[in-house]
Tab-separated table of C-alpha atoms and ligand atoms in Angstrom:
chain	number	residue	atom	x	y	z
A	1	UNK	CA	29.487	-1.773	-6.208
A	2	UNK	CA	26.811	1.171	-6.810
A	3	UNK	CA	23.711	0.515	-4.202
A	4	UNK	CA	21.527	0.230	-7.278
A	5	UNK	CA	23.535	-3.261	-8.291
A	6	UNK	CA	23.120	-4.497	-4.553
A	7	UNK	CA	20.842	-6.604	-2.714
A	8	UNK	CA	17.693	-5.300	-0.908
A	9	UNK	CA	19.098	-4.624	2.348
A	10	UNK	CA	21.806	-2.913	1.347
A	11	UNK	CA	19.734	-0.504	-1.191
A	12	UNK	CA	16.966	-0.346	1.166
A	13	UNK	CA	19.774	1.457	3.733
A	14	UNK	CA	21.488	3.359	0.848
A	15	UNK	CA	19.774	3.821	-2.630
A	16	UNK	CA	19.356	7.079	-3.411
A	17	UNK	CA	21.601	8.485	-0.516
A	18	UNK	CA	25.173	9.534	-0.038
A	19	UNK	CA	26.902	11.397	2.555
A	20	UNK	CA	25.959	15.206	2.101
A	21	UNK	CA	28.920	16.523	-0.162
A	22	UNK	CA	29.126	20.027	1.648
A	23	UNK	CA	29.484	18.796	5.020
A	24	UNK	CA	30.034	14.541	4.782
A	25	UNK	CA	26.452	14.245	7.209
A	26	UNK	CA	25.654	10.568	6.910
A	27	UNK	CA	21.888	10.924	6.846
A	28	UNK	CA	20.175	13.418	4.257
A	29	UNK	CA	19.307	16.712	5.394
A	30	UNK	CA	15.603	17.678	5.297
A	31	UNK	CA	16.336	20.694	2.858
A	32	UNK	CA	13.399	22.744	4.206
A	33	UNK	CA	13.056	25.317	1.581
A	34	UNK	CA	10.200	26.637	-0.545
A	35	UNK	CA	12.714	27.696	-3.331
A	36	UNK	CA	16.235	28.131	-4.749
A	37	UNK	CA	18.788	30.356	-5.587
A	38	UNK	CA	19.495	30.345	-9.779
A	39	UNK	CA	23.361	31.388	-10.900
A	40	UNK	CA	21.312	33.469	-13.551
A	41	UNK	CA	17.817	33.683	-14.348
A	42	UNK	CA	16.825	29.791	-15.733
A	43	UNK	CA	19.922	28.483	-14.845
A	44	UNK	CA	19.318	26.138	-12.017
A	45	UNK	CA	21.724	23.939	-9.882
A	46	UNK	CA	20.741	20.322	-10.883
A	47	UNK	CA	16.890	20.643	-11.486
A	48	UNK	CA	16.376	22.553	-8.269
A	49	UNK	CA	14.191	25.939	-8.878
A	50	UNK	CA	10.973	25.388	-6.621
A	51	UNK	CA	10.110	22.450	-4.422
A	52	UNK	CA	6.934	21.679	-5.594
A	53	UNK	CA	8.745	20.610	-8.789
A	54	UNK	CA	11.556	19.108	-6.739
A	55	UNK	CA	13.263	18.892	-3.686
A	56	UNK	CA	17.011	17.225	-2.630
A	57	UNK	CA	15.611	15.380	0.699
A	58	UNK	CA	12.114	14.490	-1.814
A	59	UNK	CA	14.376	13.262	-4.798
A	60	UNK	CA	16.616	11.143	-1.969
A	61	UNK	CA	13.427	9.326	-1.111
A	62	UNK	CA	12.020	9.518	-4.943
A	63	UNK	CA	15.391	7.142	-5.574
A	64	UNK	CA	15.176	5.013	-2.715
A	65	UNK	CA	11.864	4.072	-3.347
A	66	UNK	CA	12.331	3.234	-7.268
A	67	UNK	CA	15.434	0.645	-6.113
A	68	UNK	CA	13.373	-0.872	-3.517
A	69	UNK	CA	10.531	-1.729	-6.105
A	70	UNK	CA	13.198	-2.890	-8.841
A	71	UNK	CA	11.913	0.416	-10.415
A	72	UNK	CA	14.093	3.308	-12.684
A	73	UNK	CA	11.621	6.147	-11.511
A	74	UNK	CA	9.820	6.803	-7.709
A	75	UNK	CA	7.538	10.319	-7.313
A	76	UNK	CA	6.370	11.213	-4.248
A	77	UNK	CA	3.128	12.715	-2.632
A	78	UNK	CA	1.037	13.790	0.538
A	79	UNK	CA	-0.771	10.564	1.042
A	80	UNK	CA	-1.430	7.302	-0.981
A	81	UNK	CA	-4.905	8.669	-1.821
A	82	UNK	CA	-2.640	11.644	-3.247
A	83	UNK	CA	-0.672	8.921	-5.374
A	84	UNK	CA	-3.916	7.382	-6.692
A	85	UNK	CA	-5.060	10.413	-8.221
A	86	UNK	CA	-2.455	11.311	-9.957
A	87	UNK	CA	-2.938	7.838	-11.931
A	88	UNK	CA	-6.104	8.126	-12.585
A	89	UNK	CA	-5.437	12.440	-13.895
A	90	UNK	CA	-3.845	10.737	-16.827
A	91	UNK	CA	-7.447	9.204	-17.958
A	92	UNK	CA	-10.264	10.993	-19.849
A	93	UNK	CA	-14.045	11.216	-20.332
A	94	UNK	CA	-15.230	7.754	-21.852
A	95	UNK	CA	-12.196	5.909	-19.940
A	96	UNK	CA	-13.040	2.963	-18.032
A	97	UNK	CA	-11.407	1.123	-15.574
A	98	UNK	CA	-11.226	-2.215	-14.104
A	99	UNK	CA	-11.038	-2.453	-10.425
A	100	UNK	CA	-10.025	-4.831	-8.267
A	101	UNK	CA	-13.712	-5.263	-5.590
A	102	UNK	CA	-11.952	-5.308	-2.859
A	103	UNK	CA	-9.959	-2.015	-2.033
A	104	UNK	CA	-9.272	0.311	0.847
A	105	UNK	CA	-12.359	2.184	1.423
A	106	UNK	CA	-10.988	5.597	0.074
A	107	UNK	CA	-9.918	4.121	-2.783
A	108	UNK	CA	-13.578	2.526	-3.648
A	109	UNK	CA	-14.501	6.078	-3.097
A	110	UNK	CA	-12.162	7.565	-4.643
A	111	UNK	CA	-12.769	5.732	-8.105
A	112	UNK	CA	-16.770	5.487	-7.787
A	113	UNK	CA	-17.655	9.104	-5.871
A	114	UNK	CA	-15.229	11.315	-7.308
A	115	UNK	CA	-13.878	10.578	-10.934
A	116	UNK	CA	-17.373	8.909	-11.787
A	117	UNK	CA	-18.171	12.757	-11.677
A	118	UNK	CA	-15.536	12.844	-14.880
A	119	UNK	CA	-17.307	10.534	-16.850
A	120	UNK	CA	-14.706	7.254	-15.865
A	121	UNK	CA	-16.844	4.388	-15.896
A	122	UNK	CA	-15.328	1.773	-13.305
A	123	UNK	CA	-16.096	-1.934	-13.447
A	124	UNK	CA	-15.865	-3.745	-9.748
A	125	UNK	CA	-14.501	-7.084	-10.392
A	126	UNK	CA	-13.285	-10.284	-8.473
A	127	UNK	CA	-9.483	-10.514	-10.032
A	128	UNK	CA	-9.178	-13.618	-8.207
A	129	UNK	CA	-11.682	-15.058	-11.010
A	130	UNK	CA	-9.848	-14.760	-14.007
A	131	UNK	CA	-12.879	-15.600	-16.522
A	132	UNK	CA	-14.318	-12.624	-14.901
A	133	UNK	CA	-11.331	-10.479	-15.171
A	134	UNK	CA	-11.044	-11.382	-18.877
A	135	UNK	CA	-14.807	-10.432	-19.411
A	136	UNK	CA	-14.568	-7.077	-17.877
A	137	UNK	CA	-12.566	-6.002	-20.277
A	138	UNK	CA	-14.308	-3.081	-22.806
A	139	UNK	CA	-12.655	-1.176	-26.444
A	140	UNK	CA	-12.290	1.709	-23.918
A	141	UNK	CA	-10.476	-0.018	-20.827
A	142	UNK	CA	-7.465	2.016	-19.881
A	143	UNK	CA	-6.389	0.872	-16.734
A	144	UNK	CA	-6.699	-2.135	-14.638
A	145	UNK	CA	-6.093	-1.311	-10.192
A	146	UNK	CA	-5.465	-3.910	-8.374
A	147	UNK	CA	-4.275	-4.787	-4.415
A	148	UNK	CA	-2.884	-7.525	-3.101
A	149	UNK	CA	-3.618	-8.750	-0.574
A	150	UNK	CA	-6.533	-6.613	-1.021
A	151	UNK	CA	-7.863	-4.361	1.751
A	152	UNK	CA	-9.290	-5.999	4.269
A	153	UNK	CA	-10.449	-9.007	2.699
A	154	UNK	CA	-6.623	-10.320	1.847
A	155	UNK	CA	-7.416	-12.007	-1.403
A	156	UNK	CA	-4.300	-12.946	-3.707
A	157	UNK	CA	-4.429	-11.506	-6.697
A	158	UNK	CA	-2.342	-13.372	-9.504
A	159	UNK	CA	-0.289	-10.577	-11.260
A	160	UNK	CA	1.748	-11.798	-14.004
A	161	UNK	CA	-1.745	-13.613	-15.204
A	162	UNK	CA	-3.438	-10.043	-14.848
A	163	UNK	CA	0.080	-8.228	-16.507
A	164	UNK	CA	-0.604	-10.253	-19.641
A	165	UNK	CA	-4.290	-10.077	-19.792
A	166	UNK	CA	-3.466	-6.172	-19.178
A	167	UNK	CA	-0.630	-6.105	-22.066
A	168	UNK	CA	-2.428	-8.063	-24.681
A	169	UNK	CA	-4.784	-4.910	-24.648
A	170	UNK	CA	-2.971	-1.951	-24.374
A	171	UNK	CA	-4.343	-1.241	-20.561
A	172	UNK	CA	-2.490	0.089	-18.108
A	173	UNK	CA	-1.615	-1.993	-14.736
A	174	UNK	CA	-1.436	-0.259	-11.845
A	175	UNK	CA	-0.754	-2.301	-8.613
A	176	UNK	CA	-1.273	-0.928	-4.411
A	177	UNK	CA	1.391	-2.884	-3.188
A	178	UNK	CA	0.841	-1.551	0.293
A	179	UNK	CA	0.282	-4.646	1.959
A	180	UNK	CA	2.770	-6.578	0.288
A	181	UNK	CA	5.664	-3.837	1.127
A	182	UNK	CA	9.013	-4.010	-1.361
A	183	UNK	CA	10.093	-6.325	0.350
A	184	UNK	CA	7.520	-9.457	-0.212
A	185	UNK	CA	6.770	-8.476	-3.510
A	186	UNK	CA	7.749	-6.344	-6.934
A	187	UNK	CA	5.075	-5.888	-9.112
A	188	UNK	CA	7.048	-4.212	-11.502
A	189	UNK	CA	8.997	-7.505	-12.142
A	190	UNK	CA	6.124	-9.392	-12.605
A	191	UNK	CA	4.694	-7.077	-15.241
A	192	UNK	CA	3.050	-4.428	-13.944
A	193	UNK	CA	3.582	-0.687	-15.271
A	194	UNK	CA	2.759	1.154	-11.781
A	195	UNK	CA	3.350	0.232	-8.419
A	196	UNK	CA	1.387	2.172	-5.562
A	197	UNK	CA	2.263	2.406	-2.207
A	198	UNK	CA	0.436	4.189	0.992
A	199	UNK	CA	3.847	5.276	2.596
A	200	UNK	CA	1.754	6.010	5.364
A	201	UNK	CA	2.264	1.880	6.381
A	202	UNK	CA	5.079	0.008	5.939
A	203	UNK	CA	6.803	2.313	4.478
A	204	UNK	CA	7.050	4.380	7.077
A	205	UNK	CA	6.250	1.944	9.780
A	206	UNK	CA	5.881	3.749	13.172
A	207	UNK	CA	2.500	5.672	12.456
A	208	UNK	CA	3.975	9.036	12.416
A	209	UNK	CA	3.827	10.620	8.621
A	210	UNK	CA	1.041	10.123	5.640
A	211	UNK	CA	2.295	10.440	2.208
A	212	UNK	CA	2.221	7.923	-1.024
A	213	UNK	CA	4.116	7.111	-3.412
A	214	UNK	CA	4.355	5.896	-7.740
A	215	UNK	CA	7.036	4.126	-9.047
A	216	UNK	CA	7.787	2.743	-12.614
A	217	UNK	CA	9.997	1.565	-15.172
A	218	UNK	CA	8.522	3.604	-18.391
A	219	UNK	CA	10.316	6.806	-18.098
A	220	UNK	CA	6.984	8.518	-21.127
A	221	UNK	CA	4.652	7.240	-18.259
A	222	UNK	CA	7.149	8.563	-15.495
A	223	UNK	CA	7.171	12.326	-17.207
A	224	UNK	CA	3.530	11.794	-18.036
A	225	UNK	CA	2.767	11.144	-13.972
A	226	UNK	CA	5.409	13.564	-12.790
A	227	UNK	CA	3.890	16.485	-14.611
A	228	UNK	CA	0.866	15.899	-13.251
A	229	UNK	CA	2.561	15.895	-9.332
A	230	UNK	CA	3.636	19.129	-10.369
A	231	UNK	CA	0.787	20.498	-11.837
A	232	UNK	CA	-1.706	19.279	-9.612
A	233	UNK	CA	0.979	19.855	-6.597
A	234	UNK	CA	0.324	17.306	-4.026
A	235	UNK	CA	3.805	16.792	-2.828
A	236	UNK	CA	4.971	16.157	0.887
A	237	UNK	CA	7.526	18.238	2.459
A	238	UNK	CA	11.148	17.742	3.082
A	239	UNK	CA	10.301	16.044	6.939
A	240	UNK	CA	8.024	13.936	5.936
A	241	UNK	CA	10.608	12.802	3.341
A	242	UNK	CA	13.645	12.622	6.000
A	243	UNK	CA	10.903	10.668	8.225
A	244	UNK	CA	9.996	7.929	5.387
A	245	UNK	CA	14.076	7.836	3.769
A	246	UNK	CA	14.542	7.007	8.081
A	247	UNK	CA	12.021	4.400	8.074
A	248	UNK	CA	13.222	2.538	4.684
A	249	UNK	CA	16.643	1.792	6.364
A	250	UNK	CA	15.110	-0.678	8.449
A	251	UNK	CA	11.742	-2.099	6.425
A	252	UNK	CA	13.592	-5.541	5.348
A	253	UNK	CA	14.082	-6.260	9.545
A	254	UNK	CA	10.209	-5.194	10.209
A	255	UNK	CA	8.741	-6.592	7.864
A	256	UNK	CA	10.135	-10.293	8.183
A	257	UNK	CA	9.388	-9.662	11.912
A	258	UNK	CA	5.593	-8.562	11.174
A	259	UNK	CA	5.836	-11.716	9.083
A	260	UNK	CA	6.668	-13.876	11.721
A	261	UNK	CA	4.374	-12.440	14.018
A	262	UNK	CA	1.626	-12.798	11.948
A	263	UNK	CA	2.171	-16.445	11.170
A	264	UNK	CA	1.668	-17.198	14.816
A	265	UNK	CA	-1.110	-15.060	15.676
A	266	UNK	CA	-3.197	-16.691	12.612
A	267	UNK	CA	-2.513	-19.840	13.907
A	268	UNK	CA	-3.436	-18.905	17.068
A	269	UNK	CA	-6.508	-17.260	15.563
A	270	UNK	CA	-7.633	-20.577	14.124
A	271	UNK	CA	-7.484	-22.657	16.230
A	272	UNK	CA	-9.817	-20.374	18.750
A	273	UNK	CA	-13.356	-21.146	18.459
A	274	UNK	CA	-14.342	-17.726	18.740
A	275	UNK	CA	-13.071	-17.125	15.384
A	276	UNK	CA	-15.143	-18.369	12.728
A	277	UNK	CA	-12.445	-17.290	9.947
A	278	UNK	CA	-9.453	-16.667	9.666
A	279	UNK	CA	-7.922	-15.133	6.493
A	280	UNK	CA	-3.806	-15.138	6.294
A	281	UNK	CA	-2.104	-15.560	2.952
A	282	UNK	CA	0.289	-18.008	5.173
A	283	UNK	CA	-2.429	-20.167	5.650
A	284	UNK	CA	-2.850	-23.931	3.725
A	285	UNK	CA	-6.483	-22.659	4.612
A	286	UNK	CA	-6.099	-19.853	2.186
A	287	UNK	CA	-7.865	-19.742	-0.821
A	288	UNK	CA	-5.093	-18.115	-3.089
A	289	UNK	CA	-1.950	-19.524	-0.752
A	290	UNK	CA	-0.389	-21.082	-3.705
A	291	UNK	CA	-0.649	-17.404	-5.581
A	292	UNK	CA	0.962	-15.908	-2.530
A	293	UNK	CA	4.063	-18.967	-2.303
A	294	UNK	CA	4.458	-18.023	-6.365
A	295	UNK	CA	4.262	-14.217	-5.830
A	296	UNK	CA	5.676	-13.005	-2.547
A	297	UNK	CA	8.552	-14.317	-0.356
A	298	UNK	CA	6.905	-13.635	2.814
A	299	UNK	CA	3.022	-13.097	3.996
A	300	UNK	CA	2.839	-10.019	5.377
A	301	UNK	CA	1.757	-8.602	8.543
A	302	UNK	CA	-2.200	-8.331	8.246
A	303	UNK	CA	-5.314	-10.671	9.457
A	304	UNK	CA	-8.838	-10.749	9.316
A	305	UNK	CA	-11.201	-12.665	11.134
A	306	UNK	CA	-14.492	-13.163	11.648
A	307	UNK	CA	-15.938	-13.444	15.105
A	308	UNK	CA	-18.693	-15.513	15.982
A	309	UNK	CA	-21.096	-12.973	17.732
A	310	UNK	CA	-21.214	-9.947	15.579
A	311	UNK	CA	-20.767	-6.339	16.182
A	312	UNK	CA	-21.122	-5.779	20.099
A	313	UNK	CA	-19.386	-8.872	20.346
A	314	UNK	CA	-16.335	-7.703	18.297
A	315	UNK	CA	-16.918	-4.116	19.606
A	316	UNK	CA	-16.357	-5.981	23.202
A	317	UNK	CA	-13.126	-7.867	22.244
A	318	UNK	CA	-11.712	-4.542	20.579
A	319	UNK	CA	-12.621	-2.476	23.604
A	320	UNK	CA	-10.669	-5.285	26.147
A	321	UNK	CA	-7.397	-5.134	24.242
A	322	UNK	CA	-4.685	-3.451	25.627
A	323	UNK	CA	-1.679	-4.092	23.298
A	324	UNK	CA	-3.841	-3.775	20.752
A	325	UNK	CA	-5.064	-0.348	19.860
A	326	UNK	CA	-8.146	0.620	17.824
A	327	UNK	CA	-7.515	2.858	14.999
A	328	UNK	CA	-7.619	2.974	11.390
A	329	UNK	CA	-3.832	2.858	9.503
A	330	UNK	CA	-1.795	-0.325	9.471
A	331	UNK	CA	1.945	-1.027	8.996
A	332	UNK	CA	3.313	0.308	12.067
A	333	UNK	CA	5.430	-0.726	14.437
A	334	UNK	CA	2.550	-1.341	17.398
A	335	UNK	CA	-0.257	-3.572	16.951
A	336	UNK	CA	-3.399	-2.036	16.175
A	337	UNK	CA	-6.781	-3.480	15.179
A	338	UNK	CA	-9.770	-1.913	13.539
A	339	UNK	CA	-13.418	-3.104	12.637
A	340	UNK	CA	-13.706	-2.314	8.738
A	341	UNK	CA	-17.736	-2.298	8.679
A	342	UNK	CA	-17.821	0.774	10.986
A	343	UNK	CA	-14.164	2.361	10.645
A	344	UNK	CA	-12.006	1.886	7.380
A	345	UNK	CA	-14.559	1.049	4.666
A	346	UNK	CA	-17.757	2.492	6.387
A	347	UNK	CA	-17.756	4.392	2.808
A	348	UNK	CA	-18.156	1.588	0.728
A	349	UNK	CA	-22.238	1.052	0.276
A	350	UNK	CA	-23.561	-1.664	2.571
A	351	UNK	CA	-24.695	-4.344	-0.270
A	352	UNK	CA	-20.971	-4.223	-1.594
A	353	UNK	CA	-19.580	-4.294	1.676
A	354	UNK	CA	-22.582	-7.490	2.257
A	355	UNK	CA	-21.038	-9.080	-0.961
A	356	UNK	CA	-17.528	-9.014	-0.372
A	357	UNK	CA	-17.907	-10.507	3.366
A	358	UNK	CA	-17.186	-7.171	5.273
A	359	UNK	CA	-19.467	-8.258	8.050
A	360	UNK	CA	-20.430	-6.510	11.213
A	361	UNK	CA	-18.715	-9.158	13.004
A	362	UNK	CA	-14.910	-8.720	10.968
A	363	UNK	CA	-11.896	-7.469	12.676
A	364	UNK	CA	-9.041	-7.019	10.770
A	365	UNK	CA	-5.659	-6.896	12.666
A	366	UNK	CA	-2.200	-5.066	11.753
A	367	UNK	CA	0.048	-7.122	13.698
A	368	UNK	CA	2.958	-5.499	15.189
A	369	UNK	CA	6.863	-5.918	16.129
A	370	UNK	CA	5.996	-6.298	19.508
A	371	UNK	CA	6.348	-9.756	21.248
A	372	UNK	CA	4.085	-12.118	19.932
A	373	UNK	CA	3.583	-13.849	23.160
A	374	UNK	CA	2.487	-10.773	24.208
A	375	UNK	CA	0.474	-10.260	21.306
A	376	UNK	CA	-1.089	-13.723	21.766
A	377	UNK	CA	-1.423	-13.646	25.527
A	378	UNK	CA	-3.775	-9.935	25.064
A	379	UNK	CA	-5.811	-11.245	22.753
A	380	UNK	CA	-6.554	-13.951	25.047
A	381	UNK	CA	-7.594	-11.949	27.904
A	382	UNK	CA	-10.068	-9.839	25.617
A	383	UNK	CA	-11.408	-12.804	24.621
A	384	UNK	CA	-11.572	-14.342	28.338
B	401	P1T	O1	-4.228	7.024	3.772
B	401	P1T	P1	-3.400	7.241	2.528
B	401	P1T	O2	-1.950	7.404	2.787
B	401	P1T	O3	-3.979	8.289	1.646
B	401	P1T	O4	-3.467	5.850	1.700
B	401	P1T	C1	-4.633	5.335	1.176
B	401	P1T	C2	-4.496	3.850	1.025
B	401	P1T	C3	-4.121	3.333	-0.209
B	401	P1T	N1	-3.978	2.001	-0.406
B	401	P1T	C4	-4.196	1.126	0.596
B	401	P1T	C5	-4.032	-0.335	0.325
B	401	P1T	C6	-4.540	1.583	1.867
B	401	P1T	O5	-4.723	0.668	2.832
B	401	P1T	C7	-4.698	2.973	2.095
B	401	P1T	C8	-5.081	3.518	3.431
B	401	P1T	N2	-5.610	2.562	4.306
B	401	P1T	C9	-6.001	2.789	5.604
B	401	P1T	C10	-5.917	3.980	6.194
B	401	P1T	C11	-6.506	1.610	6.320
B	401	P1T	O6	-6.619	1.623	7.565
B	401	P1T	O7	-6.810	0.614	5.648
């Protein structure tokens, strides 16, 4: 049985990978080199002649991630924001794009402060109202963007029903599946032609590398994206690769333990009257939960909340954890917990940020592997 014919846990450890042929190491060497040696000039071994354009330890990683999204193609690059970009290099003047209102804070910016300066008009739309999906639509719409759950807000965006609004028109989907990780969801299998990752989070899961990633199943689309990672050159380098191929052996065990967490610190969450909110995709008190049973076979390791006092009183809670840390990033081993308004989508204008609930009093929480009594029993003393 090839690893590409097995079942996640077994590709997540092996896809792409095989023990090094000249010397039988196990785990892929991180081939740190700039360029290679040709037999005669434009004669290279395999497609090896300069590793921006490729790279053995990059191409390991490139393969690993295309199993683990159900996927015939992966690319790789410096950061998610990286991988984003390279999507939207394959649009032109007059595009326009729908986008999914709630998005990571450098990807709102990305999309309205930097290729608005193109001339790509972007439309920010609720996707979890499909009337108003369907009436964003324009003659020049070339690519719907969507997360879910999105960042930080965790709505559940329906994808098949956006794949077919998406296909009837000749747009492109594109889908951040950063929060969902491989392993709860493939968006590819439900329709969609790109799947995004930040491989700064799950991905790579203990808070040490940044890079992003592109996978997809057209292989016109997947030459279309990969000459623009080589032209435009935004490629990580072969430790950062060894670092992330490292991590995937083990995302199927974190992530159903992130899941678990999760599920118990929401609970927890809700039923504290500090906590006005509580937004979980694993809660009956979520809006889009039945999305998220259809969708994904697990519900992920993020919360958000809303705390009863506002800013200085979250500011207070945040500064009294202890497991907890504050910082931007999610998808990590350790716990960490972050106040969007002020840290992770401070760059998204206030009456947006007003509109989609990002409140001064929000807290949104990547919860951890750690033990979730331990989890539980620090949030309590903050809050104490
Ligand atoms: O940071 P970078 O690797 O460039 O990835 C950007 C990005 C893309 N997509 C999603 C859904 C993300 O959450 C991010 C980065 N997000 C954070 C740093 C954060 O704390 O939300």
């Amino acid at each position: 049985m090839s690893a590409d014919n097995a079942r996640f846990a077994t590709r997540a450890i092996h896809a792409g990978q095989r023990p090094d042929p000249a010397t039988g190491a196990i785990m892929t060497p991180i081939y740190q080199t700039a360029t290679y040696a040709q037999p005669s000039p434009g004669k290279f071994v395999e497609d090896f002649d300069y590793s921006r354009s490729s790279n053995p330890t990059r191409k390991a990683l490139e393969a690993n991630l295309a199993s683990l999204e159900g996927g015939a193609f992966g690319l790789c690059f410096g950061s998610g924001c990286a991988a984003m970009d390279c999507v939207l290099h394959q649009l032109k003047p007059g595009d326009h794009v729908v986008l999914c209102d709630d998005v990571y804070g450098g990807t709102n910016r990305l999309f309205n402060r930097v290729y608005d300066k193109h001339g790509i008009a972007i439309s920010l739309v609720d996707l979890t109202d499909h009337d108003a999906a369907r009436a964003a639509f324009r003659r020049e719409t070339k690519l719907m963007w969507l997360e879910t759950p999105t960042n930080p807000m965790l709505k559940v965006i329906d994808i098949a029903a956006m794949a077919e609004m998406c296909r009837g028109r000749g747009v492109m989907l594109a889908v951040d599946n950063t929060f969902a990780t491989p392993v709860l969801q493939n968006p590819l299998s439900l329709g969609a032609d790109i799947v995004c990752h930040s491989s700064t989070k799950y991905i790579g899961g203990h808070s040490d590398v940044v890079g992003g990633a592109l996978i997809t199943r057209d292989a016109g689309l997947h030459e279309r994206l990969k000459f623009v990672q080589n032209s435009v050159g935004a490629v990580p380098g072969p430790m950062d690769c060894f670092l992330l191929l490292r991590s995937t052996k083990t995302i199927h065990v974190r992530v159903q333990r992130h899941c678990e967490n999760a599920m118990k610190v929401a609970r927890h969450l809700e039923a504290h009257k500090r906590f006005t909110r509580v937004v979980y995709p694993g809660l009956e008190s979520h809006p889009q939960h039945a999305v998220a049973k259809k969708q994904m076979c697990g519900f992920g390791g993020m919360i958000t909340a809303e705390m009863d006092g506002g800013l200085e009183d979250a500011r207070r809670f945040l500064e009294r954890l202890r497991v907890f840390s504050i910082a931007e990033s999610l998808g990590g081993v350790e716990s960490l917990i972050e106040s969007p308004a002020i840290m992770t989508h401070a760059s998204v204008p206030p009456e947006q940020r007003a509109r989609l609930g990002i409140t001064d009093g929000l807290v949104r929480f990547s919860v951890g592997i750690e033990d979730v009594d331990d989890l539980i029993g620090d949030i309590e003393q903050a809050l104490g």
